[in-house]
CSV table of C-alpha atoms (C1' of nucleotides) and ligand atoms in Angstrom, one decimal:
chain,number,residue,atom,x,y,z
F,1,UNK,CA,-5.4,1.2,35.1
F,2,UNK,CA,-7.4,-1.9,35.5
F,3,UNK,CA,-6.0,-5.1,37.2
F,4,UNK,CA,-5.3,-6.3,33.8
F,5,UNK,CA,-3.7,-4.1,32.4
F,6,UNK,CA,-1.4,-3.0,35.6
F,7,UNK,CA,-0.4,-6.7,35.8
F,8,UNK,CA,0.8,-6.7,31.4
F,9,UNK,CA,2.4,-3.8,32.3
F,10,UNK,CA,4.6,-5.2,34.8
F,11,UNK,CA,5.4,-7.9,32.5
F,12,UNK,CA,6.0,-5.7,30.2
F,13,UNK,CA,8.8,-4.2,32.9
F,14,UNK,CA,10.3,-7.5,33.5
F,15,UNK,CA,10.8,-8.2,30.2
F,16,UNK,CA,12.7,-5.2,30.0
F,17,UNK,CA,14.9,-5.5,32.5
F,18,UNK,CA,15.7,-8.9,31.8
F,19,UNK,CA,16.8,-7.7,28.6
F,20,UNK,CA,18.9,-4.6,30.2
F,21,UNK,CA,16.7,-1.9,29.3
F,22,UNK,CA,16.0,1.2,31.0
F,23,UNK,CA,12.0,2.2,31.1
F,24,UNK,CA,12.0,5.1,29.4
F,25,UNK,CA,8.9,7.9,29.4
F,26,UNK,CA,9.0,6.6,25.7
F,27,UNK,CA,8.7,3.2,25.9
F,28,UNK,CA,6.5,3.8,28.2
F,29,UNK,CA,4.4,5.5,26.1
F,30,UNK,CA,4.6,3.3,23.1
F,31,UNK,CA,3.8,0.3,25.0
F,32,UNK,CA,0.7,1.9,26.3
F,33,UNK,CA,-0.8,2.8,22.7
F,34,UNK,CA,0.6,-0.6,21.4
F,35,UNK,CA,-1.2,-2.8,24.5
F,36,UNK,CA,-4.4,-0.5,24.4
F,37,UNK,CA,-5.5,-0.9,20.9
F,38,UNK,CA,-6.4,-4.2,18.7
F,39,UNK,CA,-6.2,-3.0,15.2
F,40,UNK,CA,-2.7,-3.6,15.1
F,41,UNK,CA,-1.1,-0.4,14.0
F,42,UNK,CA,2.0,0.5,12.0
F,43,UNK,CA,5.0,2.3,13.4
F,44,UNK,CA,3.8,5.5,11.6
F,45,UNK,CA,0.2,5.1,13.5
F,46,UNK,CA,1.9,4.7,16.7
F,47,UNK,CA,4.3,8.0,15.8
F,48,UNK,CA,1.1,9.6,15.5
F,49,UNK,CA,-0.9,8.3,18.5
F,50,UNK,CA,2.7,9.3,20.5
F,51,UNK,CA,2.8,12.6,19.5
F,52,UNK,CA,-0.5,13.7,20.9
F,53,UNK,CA,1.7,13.0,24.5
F,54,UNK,CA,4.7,13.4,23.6
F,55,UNK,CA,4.9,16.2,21.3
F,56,UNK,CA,8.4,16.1,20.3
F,57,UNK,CA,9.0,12.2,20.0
F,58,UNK,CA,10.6,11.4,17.0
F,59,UNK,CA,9.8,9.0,14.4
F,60,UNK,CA,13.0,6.7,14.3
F,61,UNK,CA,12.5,6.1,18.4
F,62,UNK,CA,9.0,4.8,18.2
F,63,UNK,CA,10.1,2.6,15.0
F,64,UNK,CA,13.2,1.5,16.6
F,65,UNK,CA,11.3,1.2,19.9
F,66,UNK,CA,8.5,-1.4,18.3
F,67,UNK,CA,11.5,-3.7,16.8
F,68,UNK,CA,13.1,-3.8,20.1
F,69,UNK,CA,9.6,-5.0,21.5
F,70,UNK,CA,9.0,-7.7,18.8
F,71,UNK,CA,12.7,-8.5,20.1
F,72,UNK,CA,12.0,-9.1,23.3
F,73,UNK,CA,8.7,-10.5,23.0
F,74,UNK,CA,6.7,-7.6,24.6
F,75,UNK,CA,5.0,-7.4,21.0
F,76,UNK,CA,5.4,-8.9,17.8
F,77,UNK,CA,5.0,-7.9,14.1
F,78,UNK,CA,1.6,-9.6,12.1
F,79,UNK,CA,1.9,-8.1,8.7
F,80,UNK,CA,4.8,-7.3,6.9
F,81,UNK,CA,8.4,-8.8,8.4
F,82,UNK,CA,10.4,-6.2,6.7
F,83,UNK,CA,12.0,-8.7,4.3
F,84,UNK,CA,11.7,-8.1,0.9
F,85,UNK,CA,8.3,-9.5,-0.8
F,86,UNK,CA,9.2,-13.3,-2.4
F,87,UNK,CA,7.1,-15.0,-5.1
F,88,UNK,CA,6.0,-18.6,-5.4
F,89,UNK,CA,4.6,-20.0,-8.5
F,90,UNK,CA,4.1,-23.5,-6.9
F,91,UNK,CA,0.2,-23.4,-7.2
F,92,UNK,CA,0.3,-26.7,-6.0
F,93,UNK,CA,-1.2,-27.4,-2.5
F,94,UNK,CA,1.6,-26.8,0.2
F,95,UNK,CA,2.9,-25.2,3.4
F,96,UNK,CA,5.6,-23.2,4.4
F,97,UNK,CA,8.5,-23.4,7.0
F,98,UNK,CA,11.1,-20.2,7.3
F,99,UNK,CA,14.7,-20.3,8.8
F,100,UNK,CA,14.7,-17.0,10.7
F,101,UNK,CA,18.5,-17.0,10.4
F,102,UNK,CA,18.8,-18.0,6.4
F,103,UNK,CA,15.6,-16.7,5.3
F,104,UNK,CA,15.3,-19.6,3.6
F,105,UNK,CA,11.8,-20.5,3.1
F,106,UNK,CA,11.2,-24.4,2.4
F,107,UNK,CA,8.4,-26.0,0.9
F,108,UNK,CA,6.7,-29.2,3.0
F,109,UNK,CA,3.3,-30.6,2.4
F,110,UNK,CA,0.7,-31.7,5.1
F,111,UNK,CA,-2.5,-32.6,3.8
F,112,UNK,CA,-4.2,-31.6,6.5
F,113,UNK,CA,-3.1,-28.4,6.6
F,114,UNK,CA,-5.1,-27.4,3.1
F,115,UNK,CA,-8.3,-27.4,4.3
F,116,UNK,CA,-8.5,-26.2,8.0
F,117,UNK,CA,-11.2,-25.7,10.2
F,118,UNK,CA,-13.0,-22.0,9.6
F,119,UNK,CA,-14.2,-21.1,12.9
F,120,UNK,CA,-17.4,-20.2,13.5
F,121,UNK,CA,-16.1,-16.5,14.6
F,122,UNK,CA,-15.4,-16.2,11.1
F,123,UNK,CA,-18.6,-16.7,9.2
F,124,UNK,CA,-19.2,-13.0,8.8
F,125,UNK,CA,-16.2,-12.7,6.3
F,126,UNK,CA,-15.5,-14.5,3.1
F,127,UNK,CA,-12.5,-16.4,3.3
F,128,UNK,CA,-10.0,-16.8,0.2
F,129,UNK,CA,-7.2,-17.9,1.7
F,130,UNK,CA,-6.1,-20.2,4.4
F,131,UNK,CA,-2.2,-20.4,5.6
F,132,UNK,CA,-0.9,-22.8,8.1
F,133,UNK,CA,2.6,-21.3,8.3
F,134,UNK,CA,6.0,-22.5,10.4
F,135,UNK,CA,9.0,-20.7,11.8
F,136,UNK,CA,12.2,-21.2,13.2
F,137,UNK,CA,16.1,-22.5,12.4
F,138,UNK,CA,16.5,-24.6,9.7
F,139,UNK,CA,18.8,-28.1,10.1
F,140,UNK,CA,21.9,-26.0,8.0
F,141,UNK,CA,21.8,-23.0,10.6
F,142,UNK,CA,21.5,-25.4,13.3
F,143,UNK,CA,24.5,-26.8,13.0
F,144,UNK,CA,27.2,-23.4,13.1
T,1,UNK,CA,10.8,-29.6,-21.5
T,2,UNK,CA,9.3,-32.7,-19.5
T,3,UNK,CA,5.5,-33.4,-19.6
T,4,UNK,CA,4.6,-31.8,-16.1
T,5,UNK,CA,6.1,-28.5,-17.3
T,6,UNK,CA,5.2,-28.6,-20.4
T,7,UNK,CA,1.9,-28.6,-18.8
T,8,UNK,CA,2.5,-25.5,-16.3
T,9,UNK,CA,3.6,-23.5,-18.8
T,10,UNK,CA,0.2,-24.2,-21.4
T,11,UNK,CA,-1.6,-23.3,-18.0
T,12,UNK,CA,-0.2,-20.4,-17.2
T,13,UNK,CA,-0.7,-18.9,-21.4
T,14,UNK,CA,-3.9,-20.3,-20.6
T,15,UNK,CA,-4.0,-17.8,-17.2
T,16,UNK,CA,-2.5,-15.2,-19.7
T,17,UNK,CA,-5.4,-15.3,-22.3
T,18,UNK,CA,-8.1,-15.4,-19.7
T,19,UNK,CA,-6.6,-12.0,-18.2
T,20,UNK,CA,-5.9,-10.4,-22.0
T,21,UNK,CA,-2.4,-10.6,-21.2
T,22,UNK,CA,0.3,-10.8,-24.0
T,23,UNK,CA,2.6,-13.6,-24.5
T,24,UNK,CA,6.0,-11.3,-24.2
T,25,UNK,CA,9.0,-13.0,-24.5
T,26,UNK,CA,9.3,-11.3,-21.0
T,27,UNK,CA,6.7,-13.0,-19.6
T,28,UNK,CA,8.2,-15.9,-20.7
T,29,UNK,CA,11.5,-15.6,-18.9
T,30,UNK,CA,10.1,-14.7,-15.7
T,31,UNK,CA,7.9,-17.6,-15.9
T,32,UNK,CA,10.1,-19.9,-16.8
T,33,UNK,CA,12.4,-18.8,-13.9
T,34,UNK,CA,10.4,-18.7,-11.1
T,35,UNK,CA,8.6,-22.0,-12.4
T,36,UNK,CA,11.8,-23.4,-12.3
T,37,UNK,CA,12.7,-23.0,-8.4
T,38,UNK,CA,11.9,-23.6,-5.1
T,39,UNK,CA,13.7,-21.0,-3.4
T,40,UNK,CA,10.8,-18.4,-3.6
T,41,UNK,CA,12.9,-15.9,-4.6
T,42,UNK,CA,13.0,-12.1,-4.8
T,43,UNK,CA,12.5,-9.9,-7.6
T,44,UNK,CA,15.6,-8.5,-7.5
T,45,UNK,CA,16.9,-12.0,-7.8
T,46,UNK,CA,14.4,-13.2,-10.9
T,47,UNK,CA,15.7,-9.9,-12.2
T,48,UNK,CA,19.5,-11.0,-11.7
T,49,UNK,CA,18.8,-14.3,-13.2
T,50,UNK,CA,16.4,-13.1,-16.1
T,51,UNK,CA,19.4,-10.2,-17.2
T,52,UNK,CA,21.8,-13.9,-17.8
T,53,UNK,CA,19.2,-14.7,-20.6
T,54,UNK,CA,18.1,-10.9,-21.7
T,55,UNK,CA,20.4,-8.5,-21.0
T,56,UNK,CA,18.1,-5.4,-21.7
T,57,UNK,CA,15.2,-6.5,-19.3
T,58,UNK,CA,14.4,-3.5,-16.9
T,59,UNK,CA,14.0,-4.4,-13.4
T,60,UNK,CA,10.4,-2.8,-13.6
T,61,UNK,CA,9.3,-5.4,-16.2
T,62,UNK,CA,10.4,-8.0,-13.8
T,63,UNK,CA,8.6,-6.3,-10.3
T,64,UNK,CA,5.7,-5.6,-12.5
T,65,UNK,CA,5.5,-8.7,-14.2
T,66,UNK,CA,5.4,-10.6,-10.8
T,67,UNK,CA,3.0,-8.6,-9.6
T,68,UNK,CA,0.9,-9.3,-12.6
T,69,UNK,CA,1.2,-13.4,-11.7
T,70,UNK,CA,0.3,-12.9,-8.6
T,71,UNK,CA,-2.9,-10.6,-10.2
T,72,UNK,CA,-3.9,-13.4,-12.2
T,73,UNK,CA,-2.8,-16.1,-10.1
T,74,UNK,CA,0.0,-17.8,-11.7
T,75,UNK,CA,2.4,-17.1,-8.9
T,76,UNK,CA,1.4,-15.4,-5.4
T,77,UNK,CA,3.3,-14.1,-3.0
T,78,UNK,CA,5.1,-16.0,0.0
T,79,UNK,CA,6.6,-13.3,1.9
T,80,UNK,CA,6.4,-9.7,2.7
T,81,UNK,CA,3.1,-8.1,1.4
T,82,UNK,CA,4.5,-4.7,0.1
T,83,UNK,CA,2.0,-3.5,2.9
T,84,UNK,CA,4.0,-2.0,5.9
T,85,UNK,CA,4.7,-3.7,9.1
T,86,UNK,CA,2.2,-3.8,11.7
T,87,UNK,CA,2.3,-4.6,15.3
T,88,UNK,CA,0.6,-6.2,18.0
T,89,UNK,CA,1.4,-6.5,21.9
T,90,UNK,CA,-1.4,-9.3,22.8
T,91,UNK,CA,0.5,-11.9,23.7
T,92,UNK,CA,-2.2,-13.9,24.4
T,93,UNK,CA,-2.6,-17.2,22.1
T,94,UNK,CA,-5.0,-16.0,18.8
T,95,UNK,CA,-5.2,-16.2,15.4
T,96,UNK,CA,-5.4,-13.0,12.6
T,97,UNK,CA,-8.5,-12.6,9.7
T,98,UNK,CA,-7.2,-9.9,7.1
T,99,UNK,CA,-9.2,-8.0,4.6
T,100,UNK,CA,-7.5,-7.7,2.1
T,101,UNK,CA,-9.8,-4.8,0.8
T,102,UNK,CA,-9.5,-2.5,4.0
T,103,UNK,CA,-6.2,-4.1,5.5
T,104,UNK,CA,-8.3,-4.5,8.9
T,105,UNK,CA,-6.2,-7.2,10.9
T,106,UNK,CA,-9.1,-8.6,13.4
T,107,UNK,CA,-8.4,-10.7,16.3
T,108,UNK,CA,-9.9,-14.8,16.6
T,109,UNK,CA,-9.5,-17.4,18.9
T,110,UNK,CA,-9.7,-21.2,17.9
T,111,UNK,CA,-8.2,-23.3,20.2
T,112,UNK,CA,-7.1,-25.9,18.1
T,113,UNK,CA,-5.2,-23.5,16.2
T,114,UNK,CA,-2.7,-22.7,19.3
T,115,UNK,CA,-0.9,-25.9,19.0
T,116,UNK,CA,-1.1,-27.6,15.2
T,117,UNK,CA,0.8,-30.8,14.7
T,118,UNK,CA,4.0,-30.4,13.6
T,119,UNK,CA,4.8,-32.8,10.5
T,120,UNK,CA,7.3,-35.7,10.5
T,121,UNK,CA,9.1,-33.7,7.6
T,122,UNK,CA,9.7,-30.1,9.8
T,123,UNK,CA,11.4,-32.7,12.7
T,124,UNK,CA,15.0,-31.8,11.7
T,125,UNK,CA,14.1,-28.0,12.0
T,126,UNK,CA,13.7,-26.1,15.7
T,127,UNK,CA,10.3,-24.6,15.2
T,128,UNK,CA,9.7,-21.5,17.3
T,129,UNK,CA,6.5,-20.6,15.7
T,130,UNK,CA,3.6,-22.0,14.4
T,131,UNK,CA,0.5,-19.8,12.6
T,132,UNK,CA,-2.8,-20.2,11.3
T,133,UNK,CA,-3.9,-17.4,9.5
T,134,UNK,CA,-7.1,-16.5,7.0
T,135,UNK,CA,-7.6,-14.0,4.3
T,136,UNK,CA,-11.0,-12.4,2.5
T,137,UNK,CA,-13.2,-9.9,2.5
T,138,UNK,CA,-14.6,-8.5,5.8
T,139,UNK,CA,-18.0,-8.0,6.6
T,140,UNK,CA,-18.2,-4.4,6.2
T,141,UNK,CA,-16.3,-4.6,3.2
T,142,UNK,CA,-18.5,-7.2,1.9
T,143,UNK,CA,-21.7,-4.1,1.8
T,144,UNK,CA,-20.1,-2.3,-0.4
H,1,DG,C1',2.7,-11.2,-45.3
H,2,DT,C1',1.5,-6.2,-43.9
H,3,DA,C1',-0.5,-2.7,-41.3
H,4,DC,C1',-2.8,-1.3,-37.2
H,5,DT,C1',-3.5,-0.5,-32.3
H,6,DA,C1',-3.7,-1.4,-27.7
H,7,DT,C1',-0.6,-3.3,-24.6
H,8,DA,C1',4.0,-3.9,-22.8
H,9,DT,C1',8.8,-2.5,-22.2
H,10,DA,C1',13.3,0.0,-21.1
H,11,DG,C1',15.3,3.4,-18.9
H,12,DT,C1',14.8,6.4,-15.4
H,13,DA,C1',12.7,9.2,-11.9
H,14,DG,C1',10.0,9.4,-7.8
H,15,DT,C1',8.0,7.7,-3.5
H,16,DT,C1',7.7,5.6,0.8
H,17,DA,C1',9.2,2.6,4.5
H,18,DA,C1',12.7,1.6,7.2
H,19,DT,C1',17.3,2.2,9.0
H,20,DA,C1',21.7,4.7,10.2
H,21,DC,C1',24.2,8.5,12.1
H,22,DT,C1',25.5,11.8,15.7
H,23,DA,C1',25.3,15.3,19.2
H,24,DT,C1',22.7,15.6,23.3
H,25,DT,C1',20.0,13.8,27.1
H,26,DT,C1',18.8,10.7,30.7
H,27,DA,C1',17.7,6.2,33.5
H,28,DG,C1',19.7,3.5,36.6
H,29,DC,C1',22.9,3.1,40.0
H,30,DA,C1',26.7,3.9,43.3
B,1,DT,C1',24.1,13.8,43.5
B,2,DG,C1',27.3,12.7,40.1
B,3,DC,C1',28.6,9.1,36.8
B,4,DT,C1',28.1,6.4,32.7
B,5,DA,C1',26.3,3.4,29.5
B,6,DA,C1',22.2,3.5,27.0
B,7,DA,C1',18.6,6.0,24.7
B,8,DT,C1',16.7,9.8,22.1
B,9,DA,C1',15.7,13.8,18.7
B,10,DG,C1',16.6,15.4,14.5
B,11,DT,C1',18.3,14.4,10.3
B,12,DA,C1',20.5,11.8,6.6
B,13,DT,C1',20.7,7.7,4.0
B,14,DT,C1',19.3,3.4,2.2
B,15,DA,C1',16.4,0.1,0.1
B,16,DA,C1',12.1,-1.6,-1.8
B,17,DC,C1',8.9,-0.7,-4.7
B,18,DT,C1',6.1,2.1,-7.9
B,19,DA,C1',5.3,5.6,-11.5
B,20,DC,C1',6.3,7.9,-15.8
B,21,DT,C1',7.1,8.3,-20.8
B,22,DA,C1',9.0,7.5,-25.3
B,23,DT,C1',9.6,3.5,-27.9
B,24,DA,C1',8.6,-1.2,-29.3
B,25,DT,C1',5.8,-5.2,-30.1
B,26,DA,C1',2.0,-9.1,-29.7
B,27,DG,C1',-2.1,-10.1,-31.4
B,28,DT,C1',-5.4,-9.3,-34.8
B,29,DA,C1',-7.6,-8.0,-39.1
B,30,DC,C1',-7.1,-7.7,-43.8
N,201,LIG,MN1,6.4,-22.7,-2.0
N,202,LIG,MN1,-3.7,-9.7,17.2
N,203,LIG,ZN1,18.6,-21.4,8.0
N,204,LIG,ZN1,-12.5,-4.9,5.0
DNA sequence: GTACTATATAGTAGTTAATACTATTTAGCA
DNA sequence: TGCTAAATAGTATTAACTACTATATAGTAC
């Protein structure tokens, strides 16, 4: 294990224990495909990847395992938040800010924010959509 | 109906005829419901409120139907792709490019991107997250 | 208006992702 | 080296979404 890598790893411990959780062989495990790869897998590709060392792993440990992470900020989820898919039909141009708590997802409009800077990293691709996105508590569930 | 959605509503048969699609009274319904909020809701919950004004719709016209708006553009979706969740343990500050042909998540870094401005009108919320994310066709995509 | 036909729908079944349950095991600690 | 709360394996269940098929209908041509 490179310098790098031993040093997230030990984050990766203290986040555990500040969070009261034991490092388990399968934690261990999981957090190892998880930090080692960049394609940003799915629960089931990490099941598989687990498997090949840790033969009799189940399925509902390395899910449950990832949502604890995204929990406590050892990883987080990029595609797909679980939530039931929700449909806009505001084709006008505007942004969205979502109450973790509430769900609710409310519409605000910054006019910078429909036409933002394409990197140049990203010239290879062809973009059709931009998204600047916010989350966090919204002013009702800030108040209980 | 007012002017403005009298308007929507000619441009989204227009979106209809462009695509083939039938003017169903369905179509209709759905339209005129999700056109008619800002609560980006749930098909299950177009579904709940299209059953008030047709009793007999199946919730399959409604899920498909949505999907269709979002096929054609007349609607899109604001939350939860149908794709499954993926995860990602860089904690490191970058941004996400998506195919949306191959589902390959690729990793960018723009600067400017790690701290966008939060608007006046997102001051009464508690943002915990911010996120600037793109969408196309990757570059090995793109050969094909 | 009437008849035709490809498209759309209702009702239901099936699939897949994700979560819940429970008996057993174990990490962390005294 | 036990003890105990927490974690896991194996399985069951739930929930979101999609697929199927017989029937109905929107759009069109006459
Ligand atoms: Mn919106
Ligand atoms: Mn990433
Ligand atoms: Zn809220
Ligand atoms: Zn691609």
């Amino acid at each position: 294990m490179n310098i790098d890598k031993e040093n997230q790893f030990f984050e990766f411990k203290e986040l555990c224990h500040k969070s009261d959780l034991k490092i388990t062989p399968q934690r261990v495990v999981i957090y190892e495909i998880l930090s080692s790869t960049d394609e940003h897998p799915s629960a089931e590709t990490v099941y598989k990847k687990a498997r090949r060392i840790m033969p009799n792993i189940s399925f509902d440990t390395v899910n449950r395992t990832l949502n604890t992470f995204s929990d406590i900020g050892a990883a987080f989820i990029v595609e797909g938040t679980g939530d039931v898919r929700r449909f806009d039909a505001g084709l006008g141009n505007h942004q969205h800010f979502k109450c973790v708590k509430c769900k609710r997802i409310i519409d605000f409009h910054y006019e910078e924010f429909d036409n933002v800077h394409r990197p140049a990293e990203l010239e290879k691709f062809d973009i059709l959509k931009s998204t600047v996105y916010f989350e966090g508590i919204c002013d009702v569930c800030k108040k209980k």
